[in-house]
Coordinates of C-alpha atoms and ligand atoms in Angstrom, one line a residue:
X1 CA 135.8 113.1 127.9
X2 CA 133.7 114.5 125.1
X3 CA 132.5 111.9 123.5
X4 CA 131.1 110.4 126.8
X5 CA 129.2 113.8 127.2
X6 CA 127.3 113.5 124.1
X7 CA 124.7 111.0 125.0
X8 CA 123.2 110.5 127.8
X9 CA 124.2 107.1 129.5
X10 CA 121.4 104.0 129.3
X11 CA 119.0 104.4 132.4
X12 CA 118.3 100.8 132.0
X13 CA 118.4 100.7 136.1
X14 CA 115.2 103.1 136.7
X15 CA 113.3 102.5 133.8
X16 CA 109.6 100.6 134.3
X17 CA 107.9 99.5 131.4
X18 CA 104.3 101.2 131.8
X19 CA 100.9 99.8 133.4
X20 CA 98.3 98.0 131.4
X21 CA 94.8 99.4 132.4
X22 CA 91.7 97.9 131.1
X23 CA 90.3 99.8 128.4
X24 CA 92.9 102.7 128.3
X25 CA 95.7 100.3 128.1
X26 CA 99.2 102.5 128.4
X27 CA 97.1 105.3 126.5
X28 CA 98.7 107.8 129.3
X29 CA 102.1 107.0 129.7
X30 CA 102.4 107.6 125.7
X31 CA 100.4 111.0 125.8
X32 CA 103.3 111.6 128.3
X33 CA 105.6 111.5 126.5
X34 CA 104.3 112.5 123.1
X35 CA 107.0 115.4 122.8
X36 CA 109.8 113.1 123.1
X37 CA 108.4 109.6 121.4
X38 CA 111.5 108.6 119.9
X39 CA 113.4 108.7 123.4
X40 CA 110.7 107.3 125.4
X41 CA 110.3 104.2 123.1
X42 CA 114.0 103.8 123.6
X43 CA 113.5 103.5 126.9
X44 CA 111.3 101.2 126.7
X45 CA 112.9 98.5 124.2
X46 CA 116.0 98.5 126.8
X47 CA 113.8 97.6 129.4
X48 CA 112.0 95.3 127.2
X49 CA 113.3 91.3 126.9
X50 CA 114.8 91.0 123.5
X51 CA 114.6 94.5 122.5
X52 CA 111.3 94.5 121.4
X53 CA 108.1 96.4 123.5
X54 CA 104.5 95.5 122.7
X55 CA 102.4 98.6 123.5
X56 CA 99.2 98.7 124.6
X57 CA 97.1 101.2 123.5
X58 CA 93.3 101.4 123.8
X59 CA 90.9 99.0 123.4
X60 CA 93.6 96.3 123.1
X61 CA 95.1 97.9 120.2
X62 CA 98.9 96.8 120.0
X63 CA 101.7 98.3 118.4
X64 CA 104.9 96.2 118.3
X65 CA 108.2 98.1 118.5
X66 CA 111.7 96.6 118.1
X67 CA 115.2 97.0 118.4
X68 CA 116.0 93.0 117.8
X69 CA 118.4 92.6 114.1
X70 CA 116.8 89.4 113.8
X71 CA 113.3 90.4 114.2
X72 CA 114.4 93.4 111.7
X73 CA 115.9 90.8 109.2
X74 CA 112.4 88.6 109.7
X75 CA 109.9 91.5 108.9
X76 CA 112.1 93.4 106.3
X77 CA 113.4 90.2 104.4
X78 CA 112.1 86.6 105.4
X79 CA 108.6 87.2 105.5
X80 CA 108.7 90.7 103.2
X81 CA 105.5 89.8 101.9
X82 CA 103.8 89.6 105.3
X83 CA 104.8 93.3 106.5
X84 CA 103.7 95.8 104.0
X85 CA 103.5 99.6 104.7
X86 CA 99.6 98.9 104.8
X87 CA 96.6 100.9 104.5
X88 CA 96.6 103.5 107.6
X89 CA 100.3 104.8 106.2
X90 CA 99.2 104.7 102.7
X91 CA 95.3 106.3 103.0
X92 CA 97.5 109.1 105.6
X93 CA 99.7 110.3 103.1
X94 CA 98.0 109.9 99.6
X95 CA 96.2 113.0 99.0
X96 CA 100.3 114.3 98.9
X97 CA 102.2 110.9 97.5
X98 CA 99.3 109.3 95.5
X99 CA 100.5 106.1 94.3
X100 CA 104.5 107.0 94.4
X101 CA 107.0 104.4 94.9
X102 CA 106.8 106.0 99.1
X103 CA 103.0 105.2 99.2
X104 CA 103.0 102.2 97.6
X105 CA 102.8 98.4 98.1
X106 CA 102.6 95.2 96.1
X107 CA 102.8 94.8 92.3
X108 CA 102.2 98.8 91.9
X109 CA 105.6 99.2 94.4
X110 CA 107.4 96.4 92.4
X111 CA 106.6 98.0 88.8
X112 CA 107.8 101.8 90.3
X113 CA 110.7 99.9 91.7
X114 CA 111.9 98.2 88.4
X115 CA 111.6 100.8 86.8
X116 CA 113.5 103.2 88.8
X117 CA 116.4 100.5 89.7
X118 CA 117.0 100.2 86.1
X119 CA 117.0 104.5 85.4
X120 CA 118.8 105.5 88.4
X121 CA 121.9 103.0 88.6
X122 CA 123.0 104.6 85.6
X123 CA 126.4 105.9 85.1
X124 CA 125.3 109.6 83.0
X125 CA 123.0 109.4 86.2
X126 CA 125.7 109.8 88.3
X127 CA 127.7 112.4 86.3
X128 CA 124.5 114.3 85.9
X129 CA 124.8 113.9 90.1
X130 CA 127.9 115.7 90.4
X131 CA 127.2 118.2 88.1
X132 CA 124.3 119.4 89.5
X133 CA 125.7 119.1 92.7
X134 CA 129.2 121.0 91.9
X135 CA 127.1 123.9 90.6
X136 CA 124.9 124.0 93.5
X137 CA 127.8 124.2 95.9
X138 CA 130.5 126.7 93.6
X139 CA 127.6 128.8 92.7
X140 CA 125.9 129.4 95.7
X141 CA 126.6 127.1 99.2
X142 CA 130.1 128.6 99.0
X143 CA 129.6 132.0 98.2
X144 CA 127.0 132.1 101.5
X145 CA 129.7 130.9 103.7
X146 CA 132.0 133.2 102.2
X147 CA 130.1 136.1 103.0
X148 CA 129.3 135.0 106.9
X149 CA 133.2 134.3 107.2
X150 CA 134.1 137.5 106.2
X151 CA 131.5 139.2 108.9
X152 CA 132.9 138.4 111.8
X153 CA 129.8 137.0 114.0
X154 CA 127.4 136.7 111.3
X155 CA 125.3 133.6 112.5
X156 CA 123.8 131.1 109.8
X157 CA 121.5 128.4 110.4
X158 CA 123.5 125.4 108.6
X159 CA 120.5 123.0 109.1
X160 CA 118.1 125.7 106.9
X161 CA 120.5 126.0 104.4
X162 CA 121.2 121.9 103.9
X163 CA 118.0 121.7 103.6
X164 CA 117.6 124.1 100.8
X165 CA 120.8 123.3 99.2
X166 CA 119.0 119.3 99.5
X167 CA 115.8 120.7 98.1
X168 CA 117.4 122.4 95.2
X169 CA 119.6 119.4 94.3
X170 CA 117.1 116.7 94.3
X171 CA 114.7 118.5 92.1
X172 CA 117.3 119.4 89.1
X173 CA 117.6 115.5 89.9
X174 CA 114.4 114.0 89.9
X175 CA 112.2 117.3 87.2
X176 CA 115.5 118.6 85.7
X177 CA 114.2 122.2 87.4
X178 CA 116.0 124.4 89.3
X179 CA 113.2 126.2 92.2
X180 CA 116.6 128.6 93.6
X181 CA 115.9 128.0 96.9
X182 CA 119.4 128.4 98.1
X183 CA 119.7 131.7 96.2
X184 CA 120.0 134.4 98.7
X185 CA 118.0 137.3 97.2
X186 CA 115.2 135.1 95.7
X187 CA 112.3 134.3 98.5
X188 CA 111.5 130.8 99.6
X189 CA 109.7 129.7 96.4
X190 CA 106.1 129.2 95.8
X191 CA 106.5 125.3 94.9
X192 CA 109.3 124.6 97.9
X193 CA 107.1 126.3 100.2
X194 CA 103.6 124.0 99.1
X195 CA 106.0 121.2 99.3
X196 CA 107.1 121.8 102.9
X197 CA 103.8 122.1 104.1
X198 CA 102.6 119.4 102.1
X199 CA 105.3 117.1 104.0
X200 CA 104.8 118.8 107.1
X201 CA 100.9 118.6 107.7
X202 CA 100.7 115.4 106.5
X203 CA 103.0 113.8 108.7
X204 CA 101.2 115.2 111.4
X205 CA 98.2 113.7 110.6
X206 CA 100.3 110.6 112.2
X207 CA 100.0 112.3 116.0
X208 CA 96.3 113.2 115.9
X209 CA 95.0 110.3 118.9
X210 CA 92.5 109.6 116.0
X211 CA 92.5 109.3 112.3
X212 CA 88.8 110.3 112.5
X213 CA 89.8 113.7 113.9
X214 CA 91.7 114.7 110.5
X215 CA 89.6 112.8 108.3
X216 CA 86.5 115.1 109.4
X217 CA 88.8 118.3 108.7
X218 CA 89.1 117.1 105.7
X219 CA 86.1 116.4 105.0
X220 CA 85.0 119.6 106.1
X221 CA 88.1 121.3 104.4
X222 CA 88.6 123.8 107.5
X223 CA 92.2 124.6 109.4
X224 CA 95.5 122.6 108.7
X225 CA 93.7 120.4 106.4
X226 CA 92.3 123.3 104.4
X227 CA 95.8 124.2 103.6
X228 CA 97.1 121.2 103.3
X229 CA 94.7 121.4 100.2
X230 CA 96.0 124.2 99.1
X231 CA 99.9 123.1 99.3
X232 CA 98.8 119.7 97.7
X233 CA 96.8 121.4 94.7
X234 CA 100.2 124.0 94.2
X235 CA 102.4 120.9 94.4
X236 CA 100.4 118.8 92.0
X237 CA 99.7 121.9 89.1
X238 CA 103.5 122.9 89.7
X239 CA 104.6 119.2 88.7
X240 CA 102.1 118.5 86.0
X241 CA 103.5 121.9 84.3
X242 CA 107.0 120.3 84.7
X243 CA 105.8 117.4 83.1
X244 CA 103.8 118.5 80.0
X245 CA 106.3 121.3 79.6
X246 CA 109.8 118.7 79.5
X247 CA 107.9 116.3 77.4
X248 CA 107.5 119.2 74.9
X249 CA 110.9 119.3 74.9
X250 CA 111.8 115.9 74.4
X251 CA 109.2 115.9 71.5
X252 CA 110.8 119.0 69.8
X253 CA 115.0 117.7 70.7
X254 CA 116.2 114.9 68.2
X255 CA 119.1 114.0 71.3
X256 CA 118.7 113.7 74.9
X257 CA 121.1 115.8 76.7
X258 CA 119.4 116.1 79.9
X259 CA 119.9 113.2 82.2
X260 CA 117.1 114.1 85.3
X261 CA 115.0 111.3 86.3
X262 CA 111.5 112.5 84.5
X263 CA 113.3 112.6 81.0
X264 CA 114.3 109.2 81.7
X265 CA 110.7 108.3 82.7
X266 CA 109.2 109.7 79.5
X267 CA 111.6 108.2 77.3
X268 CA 111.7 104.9 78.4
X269 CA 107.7 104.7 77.5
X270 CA 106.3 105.7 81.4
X271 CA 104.7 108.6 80.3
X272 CA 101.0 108.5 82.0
X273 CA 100.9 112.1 83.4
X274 CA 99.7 110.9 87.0
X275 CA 102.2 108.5 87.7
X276 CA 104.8 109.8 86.5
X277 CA 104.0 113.3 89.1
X278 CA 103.6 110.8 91.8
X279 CA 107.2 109.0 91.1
X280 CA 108.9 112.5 90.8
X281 CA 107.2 113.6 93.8
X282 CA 107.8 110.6 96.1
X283 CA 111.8 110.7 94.9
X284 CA 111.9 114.5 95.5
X285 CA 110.1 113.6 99.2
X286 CA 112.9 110.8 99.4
X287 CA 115.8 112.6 98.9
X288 CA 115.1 116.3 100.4
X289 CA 115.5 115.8 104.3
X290 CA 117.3 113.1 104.6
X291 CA 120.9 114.2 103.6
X292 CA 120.7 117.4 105.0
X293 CA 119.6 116.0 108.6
X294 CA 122.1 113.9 108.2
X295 CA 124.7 116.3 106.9
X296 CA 123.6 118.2 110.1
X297 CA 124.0 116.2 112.7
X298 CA 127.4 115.0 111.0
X299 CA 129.1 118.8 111.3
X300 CA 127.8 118.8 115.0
X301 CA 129.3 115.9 115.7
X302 CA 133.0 117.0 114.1
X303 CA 132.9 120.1 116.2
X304 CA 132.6 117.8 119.4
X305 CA 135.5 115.5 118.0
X306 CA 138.2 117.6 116.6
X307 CA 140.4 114.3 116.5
X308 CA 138.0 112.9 114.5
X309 CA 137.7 116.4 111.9
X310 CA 141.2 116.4 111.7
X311 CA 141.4 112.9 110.3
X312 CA 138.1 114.2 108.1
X313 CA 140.3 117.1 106.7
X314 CA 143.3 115.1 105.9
X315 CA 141.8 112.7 104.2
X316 CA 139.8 115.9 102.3
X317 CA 143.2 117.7 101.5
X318 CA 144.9 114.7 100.1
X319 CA 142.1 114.5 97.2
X320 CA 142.4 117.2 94.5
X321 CA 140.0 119.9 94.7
X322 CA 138.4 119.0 91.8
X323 CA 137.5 115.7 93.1
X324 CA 137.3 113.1 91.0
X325 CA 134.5 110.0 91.0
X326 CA 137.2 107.7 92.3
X327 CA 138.5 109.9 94.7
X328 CA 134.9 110.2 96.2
X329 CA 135.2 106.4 96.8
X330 CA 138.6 106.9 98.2
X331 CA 137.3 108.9 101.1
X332 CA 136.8 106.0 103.0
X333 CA 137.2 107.7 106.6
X334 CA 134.5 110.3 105.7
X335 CA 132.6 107.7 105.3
X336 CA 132.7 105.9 108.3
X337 CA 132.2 109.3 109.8
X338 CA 129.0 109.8 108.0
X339 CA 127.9 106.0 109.4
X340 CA 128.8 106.5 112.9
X341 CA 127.0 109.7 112.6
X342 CA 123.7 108.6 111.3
X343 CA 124.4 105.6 114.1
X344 CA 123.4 108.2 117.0
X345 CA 121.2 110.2 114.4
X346 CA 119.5 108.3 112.0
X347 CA 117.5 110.5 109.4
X348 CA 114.7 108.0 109.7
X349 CA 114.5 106.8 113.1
X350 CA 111.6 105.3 113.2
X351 CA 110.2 102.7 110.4
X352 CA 106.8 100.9 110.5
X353 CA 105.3 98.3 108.8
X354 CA 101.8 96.3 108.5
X355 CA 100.7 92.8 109.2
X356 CA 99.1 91.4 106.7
X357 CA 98.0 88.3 108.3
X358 CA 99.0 86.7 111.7
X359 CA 102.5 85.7 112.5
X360 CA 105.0 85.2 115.3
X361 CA 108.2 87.0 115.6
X362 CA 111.2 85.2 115.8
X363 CA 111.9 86.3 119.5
X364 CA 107.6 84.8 120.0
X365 CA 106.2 87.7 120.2
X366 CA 102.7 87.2 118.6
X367 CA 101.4 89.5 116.2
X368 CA 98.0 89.7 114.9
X369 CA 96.8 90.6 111.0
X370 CA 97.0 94.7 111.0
X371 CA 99.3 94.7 113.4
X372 CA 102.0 98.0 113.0
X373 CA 105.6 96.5 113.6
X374 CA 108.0 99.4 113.9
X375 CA 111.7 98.7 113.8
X376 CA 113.1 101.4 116.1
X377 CA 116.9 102.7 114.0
X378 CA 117.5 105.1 116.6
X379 CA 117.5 102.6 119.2
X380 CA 119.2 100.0 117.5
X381 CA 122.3 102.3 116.9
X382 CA 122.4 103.1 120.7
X383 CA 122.3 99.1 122.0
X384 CA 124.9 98.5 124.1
X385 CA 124.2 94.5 123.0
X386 CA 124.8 95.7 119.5
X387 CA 127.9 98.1 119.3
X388 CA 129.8 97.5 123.1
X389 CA 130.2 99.6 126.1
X390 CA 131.3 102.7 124.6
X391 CA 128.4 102.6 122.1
X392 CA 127.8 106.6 123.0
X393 CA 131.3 107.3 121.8
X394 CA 131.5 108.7 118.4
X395 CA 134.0 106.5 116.4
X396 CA 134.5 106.3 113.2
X397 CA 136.7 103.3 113.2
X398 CA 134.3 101.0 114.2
X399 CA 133.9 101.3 110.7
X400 CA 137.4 101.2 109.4
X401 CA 140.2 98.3 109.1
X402 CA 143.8 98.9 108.5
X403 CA 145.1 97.2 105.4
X404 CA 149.3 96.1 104.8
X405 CA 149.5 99.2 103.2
X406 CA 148.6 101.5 106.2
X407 CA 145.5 102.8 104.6
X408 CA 142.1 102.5 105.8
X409 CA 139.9 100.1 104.5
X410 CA 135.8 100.3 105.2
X411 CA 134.1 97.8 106.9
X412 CA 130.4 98.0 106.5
X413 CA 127.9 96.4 108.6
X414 CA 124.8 94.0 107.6
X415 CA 121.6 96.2 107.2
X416 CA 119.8 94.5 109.3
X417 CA 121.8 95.7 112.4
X418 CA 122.2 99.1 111.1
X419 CA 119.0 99.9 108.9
X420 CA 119.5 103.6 108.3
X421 CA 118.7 103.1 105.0
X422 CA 116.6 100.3 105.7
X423 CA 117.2 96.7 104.5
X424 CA 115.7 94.0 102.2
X425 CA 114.2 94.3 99.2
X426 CA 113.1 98.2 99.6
X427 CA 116.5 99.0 100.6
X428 CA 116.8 102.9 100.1
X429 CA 117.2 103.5 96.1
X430 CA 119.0 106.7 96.6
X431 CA 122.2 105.7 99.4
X432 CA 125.0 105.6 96.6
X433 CA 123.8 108.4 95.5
X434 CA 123.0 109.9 98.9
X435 CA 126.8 109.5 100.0
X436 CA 128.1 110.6 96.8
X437 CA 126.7 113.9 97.5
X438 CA 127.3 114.2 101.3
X439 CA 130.8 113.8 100.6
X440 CA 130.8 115.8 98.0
X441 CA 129.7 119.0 99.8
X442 CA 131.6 118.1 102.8
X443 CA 135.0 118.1 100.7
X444 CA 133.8 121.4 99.3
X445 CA 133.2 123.0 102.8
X446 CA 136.1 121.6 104.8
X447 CA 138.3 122.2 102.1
X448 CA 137.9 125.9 102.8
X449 CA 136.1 126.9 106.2
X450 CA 135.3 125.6 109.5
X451 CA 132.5 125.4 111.0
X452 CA 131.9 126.6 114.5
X453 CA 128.5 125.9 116.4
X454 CA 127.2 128.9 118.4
X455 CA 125.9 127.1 121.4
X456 CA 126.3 127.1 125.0
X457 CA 128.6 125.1 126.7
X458 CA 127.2 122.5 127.7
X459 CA 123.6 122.3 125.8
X460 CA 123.2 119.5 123.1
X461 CA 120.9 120.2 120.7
X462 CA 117.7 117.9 120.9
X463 CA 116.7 115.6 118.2
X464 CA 113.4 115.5 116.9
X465 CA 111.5 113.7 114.8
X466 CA 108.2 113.5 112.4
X467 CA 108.6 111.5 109.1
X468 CA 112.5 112.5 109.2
X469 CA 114.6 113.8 112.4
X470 CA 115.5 117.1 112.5
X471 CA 117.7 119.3 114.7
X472 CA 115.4 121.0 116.8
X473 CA 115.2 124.9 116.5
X474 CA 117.7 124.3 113.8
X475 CA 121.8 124.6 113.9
X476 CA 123.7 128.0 114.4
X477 CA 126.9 127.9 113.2
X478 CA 129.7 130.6 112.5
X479 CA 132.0 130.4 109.7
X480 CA 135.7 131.0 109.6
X481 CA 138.1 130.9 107.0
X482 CA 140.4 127.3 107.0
X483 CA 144.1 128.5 107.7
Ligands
HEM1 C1 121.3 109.9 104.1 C2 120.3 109.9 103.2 C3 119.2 108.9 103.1 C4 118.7 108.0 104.1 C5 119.2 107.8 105.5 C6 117.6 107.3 103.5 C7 116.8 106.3 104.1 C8 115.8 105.7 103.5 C9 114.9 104.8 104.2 C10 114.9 104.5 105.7 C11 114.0 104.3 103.3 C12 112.8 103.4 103.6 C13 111.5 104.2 103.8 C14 110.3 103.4 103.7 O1 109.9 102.9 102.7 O2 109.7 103.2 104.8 C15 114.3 104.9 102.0 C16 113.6 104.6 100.9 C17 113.9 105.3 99.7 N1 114.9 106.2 99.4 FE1 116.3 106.9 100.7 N2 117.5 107.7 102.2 C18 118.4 108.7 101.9 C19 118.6 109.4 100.7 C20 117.9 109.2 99.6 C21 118.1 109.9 98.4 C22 119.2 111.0 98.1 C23 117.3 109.4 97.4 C24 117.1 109.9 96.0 C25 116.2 110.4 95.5 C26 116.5 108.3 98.1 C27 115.5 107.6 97.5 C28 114.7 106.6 98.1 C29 113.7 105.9 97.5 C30 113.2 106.1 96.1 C31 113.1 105.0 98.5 C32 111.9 104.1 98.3 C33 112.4 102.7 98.0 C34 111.3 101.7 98.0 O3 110.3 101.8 98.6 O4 111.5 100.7 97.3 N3 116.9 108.2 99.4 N4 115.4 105.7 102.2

């Protein structure tokens, strides 16, 4: 069938875990297969004994990879204070994050994290959520896929403009500013283009063989480093403006209307310019990729499974078109859609964290103080140990029970077996919230158009990954009209 097609089957039969050489360790079989890392480290936990791989790198350098829900539960939760996101991930990315709640650790993470639990479970919060997000879709997602339906073979790439529509959203959200980066006429703006470089080059200063090798770019402030610079020092004035200019504002308004995360920073008494920047910017980092990619993926994965779109639509068409907040909550079998989906394509695939001291891993595996333990998502959502047999099949009612009444009732699973949005006490902040809008623009779309990949028959489009996956080369799609 279809769904069989999708993935390809576990190799478990031909795969060898690699040689050990003195000195170089597996240094070679990694450089093999640095385009595909994600895959090949798959691989390897299948053929490793309780899903977790020790790789050897150089000069008996180990990194511990695993695909084991206890060993997840034991580094994410039991020992939490052992495994933090340590020193090389946090001196990689702070010239961009600084000391945001992404690129931070102990009581400086805990504060951040307080404070945002307390200002983001809030109820005006999540009106302010749909709003933004109705207007974003009504105003100008729709009217794009208007236009390409009524030209014929007009070809859009729907990855680009999830990503846009993400990156517009999440910054009325987190600054209360709009950059129009989904508006057709306008160009790519200045501050969405320094932030995408920003992201990009400094998640690729993860896959130099050797920290040293950026570090003296840096230092000597010459090629991708130079720009990264640049991006940062655009990213950083940009937000700072933001800031001084919305706490003007607040000064000079006797009631807060606006409800966007940074005037809920500076009113509740967090109003230090630099860490307030850094929070904005971490959240805007946090929720830009991540629901596009998976939105992505998701559409893909309906064309493949009309059965499964139809059930999608239904459950879209019995909901009024206005959609309601409890309505949203109603669309249960969306939502197992959406799970399943980020199942075979997690927007974070990869996770890693640092040893603070020595430990032992529940499987025995011993791990030494600086250790990297990296829980692998993707793999753990393609173990045929975890989800059965016809793990590759794309099923939404693995998430879904019937009730007396007929109706479908969700069924979620621990987040240690499924840690898309991670697990533990750093549990994503933002997956309420992230859901909330995926369905909400999916309703929107599906209401009205289909959507109709142009690709081969036969090609599946390849997954890639830096900090978040990605589809890669992005996701040409036609739109028709829903009849
Ligand atoms: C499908 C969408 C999403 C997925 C799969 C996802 C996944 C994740 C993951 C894996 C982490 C852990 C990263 C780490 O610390 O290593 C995380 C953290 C976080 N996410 Fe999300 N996320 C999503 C959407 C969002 C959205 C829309 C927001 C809102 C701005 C958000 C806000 C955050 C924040 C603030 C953290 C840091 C929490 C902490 O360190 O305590 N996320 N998310």
């Amino acid at each position: 069938s279809l769904n069989k097609k999708q993935i390809t089957p576990p190799r478990n039969n031909n795969i060898t875990l690699p040689k050990v050489y003195p000195l170089i360790g597996s240094y070679l079989a990694i450089k093999a297969h640095m385009n595909r890392p994600v895959q090949w480290l798959y691989d390897m936990i299948k053929a490793s004994p309780d899903a977790t791989f020790v790789f050897y790198g150089p000069l008996g350098y180990r990194l511990v990879f695993t695909a084991n829900p206890t060993t997840v539960e034991h580094i994410l939760k039991t020992r939490f204070s052992n495994y933090h996101k340590g020193t090389t991930f946090v001196h990689t990315l702070s010239d961009f994050l600084g000391k945001g709640i992404l690129n931070a650790d102990g009581d400086n993470w805990k504060f951040q994290r307080q404070v945002s639990t307390h200002i983001f479970n809030t109820k005006s919060l999540r009106r302010f959520v749909e709003q933004v997000v109705d207007v974003e879709l009504s105003n100008r997602l729709l009217p794009i896929l208007d236009s390409a339906a009524s030209q014929q073979d007009k070809t859009l790439d729907l990855q680009d403009i999830l990503q846009r529509f993400a990156f517009d959203n999440i910054c009325k959200i987190a600054f209360g500013f709009d950059p129009e980066y989904l508006t057709p006429s306008v160009n790519r703006s200045k501050f969405a283009r320094a932030f995408e470089e920003a992201t990009e080059i400094s998640s690729k200063r993860f896959y130099e063989p050797l920290p040293l090798i950026w570090k003296m770019k840096r230092l000597l402030n010459v090629g991708s480093e130079k720009r990264l610079r640049m991006a940062v020092r655009e990213v950083h004035e940009f937000a700072k403006k933001i800031v001084r200019e919305k706490r003007r504002e607040l000064r000079e308004k006797a009631t807060l209307e606006s409800t966007d995360l940074l005037s809920r920073f500076l009113c509740s008494g967090h109003s230090e310019e630099e860490f307030v920047m850094d929070i904005v910017i971490s959240f805007t980092l946090a929720g830009k990729d991540s629901t596009s990619v998976a939105l992505t993926w998701f559409f893909w994965l309906l064309c493949k499974n009309p059965r499964v779109e139809k059930e999608v639509v239904n459950e879209i068409m019995e909901k009024s078109e206005a959609l309601l907040y409890d309505e949203v909550k109603e669309m249960v079998y969306t939502q197992a859609a959406m799970c399943e989906s980020m199942r075979l394509y997690p927007p974070v695939p990869m996770d890693s964290k640092e040893a603070m001291d020595d430990d032992v891993l529940p499987d025995g595996t011993v791990v030494k103080k600086g250790t990297m333990v990296t829980y692998h998502v993707y793999a753990m959502g393609r173990m045929e140990s975890i989800w059965g047999d016809d793990w590759a099949e794309f099923k939404p009612e693995r998430w879904l029970e019937k009730v007396d009444s007929g109706k479908w009732r969700f069924v979620g699973r621990d987040s240690f077996t499924y840690p898309v949005f991670q697990a533990g006490p750093r549990v994503c902040l933002g997956k309420e919230m992230a859901f909330l809008q995926m369905k909400r623009l999916v309703a929107g779309i599906l209401r009205r158009f289909t959507v109709v990949p142009v690709v081969a028959e036969g090609v599946e489009p390849q997954f890639i990954s830096f900090l978040t996956s990605q589809m890669e080369g992005g996701f040409p799609v036609n739109i028709h009209r829903r009849v």
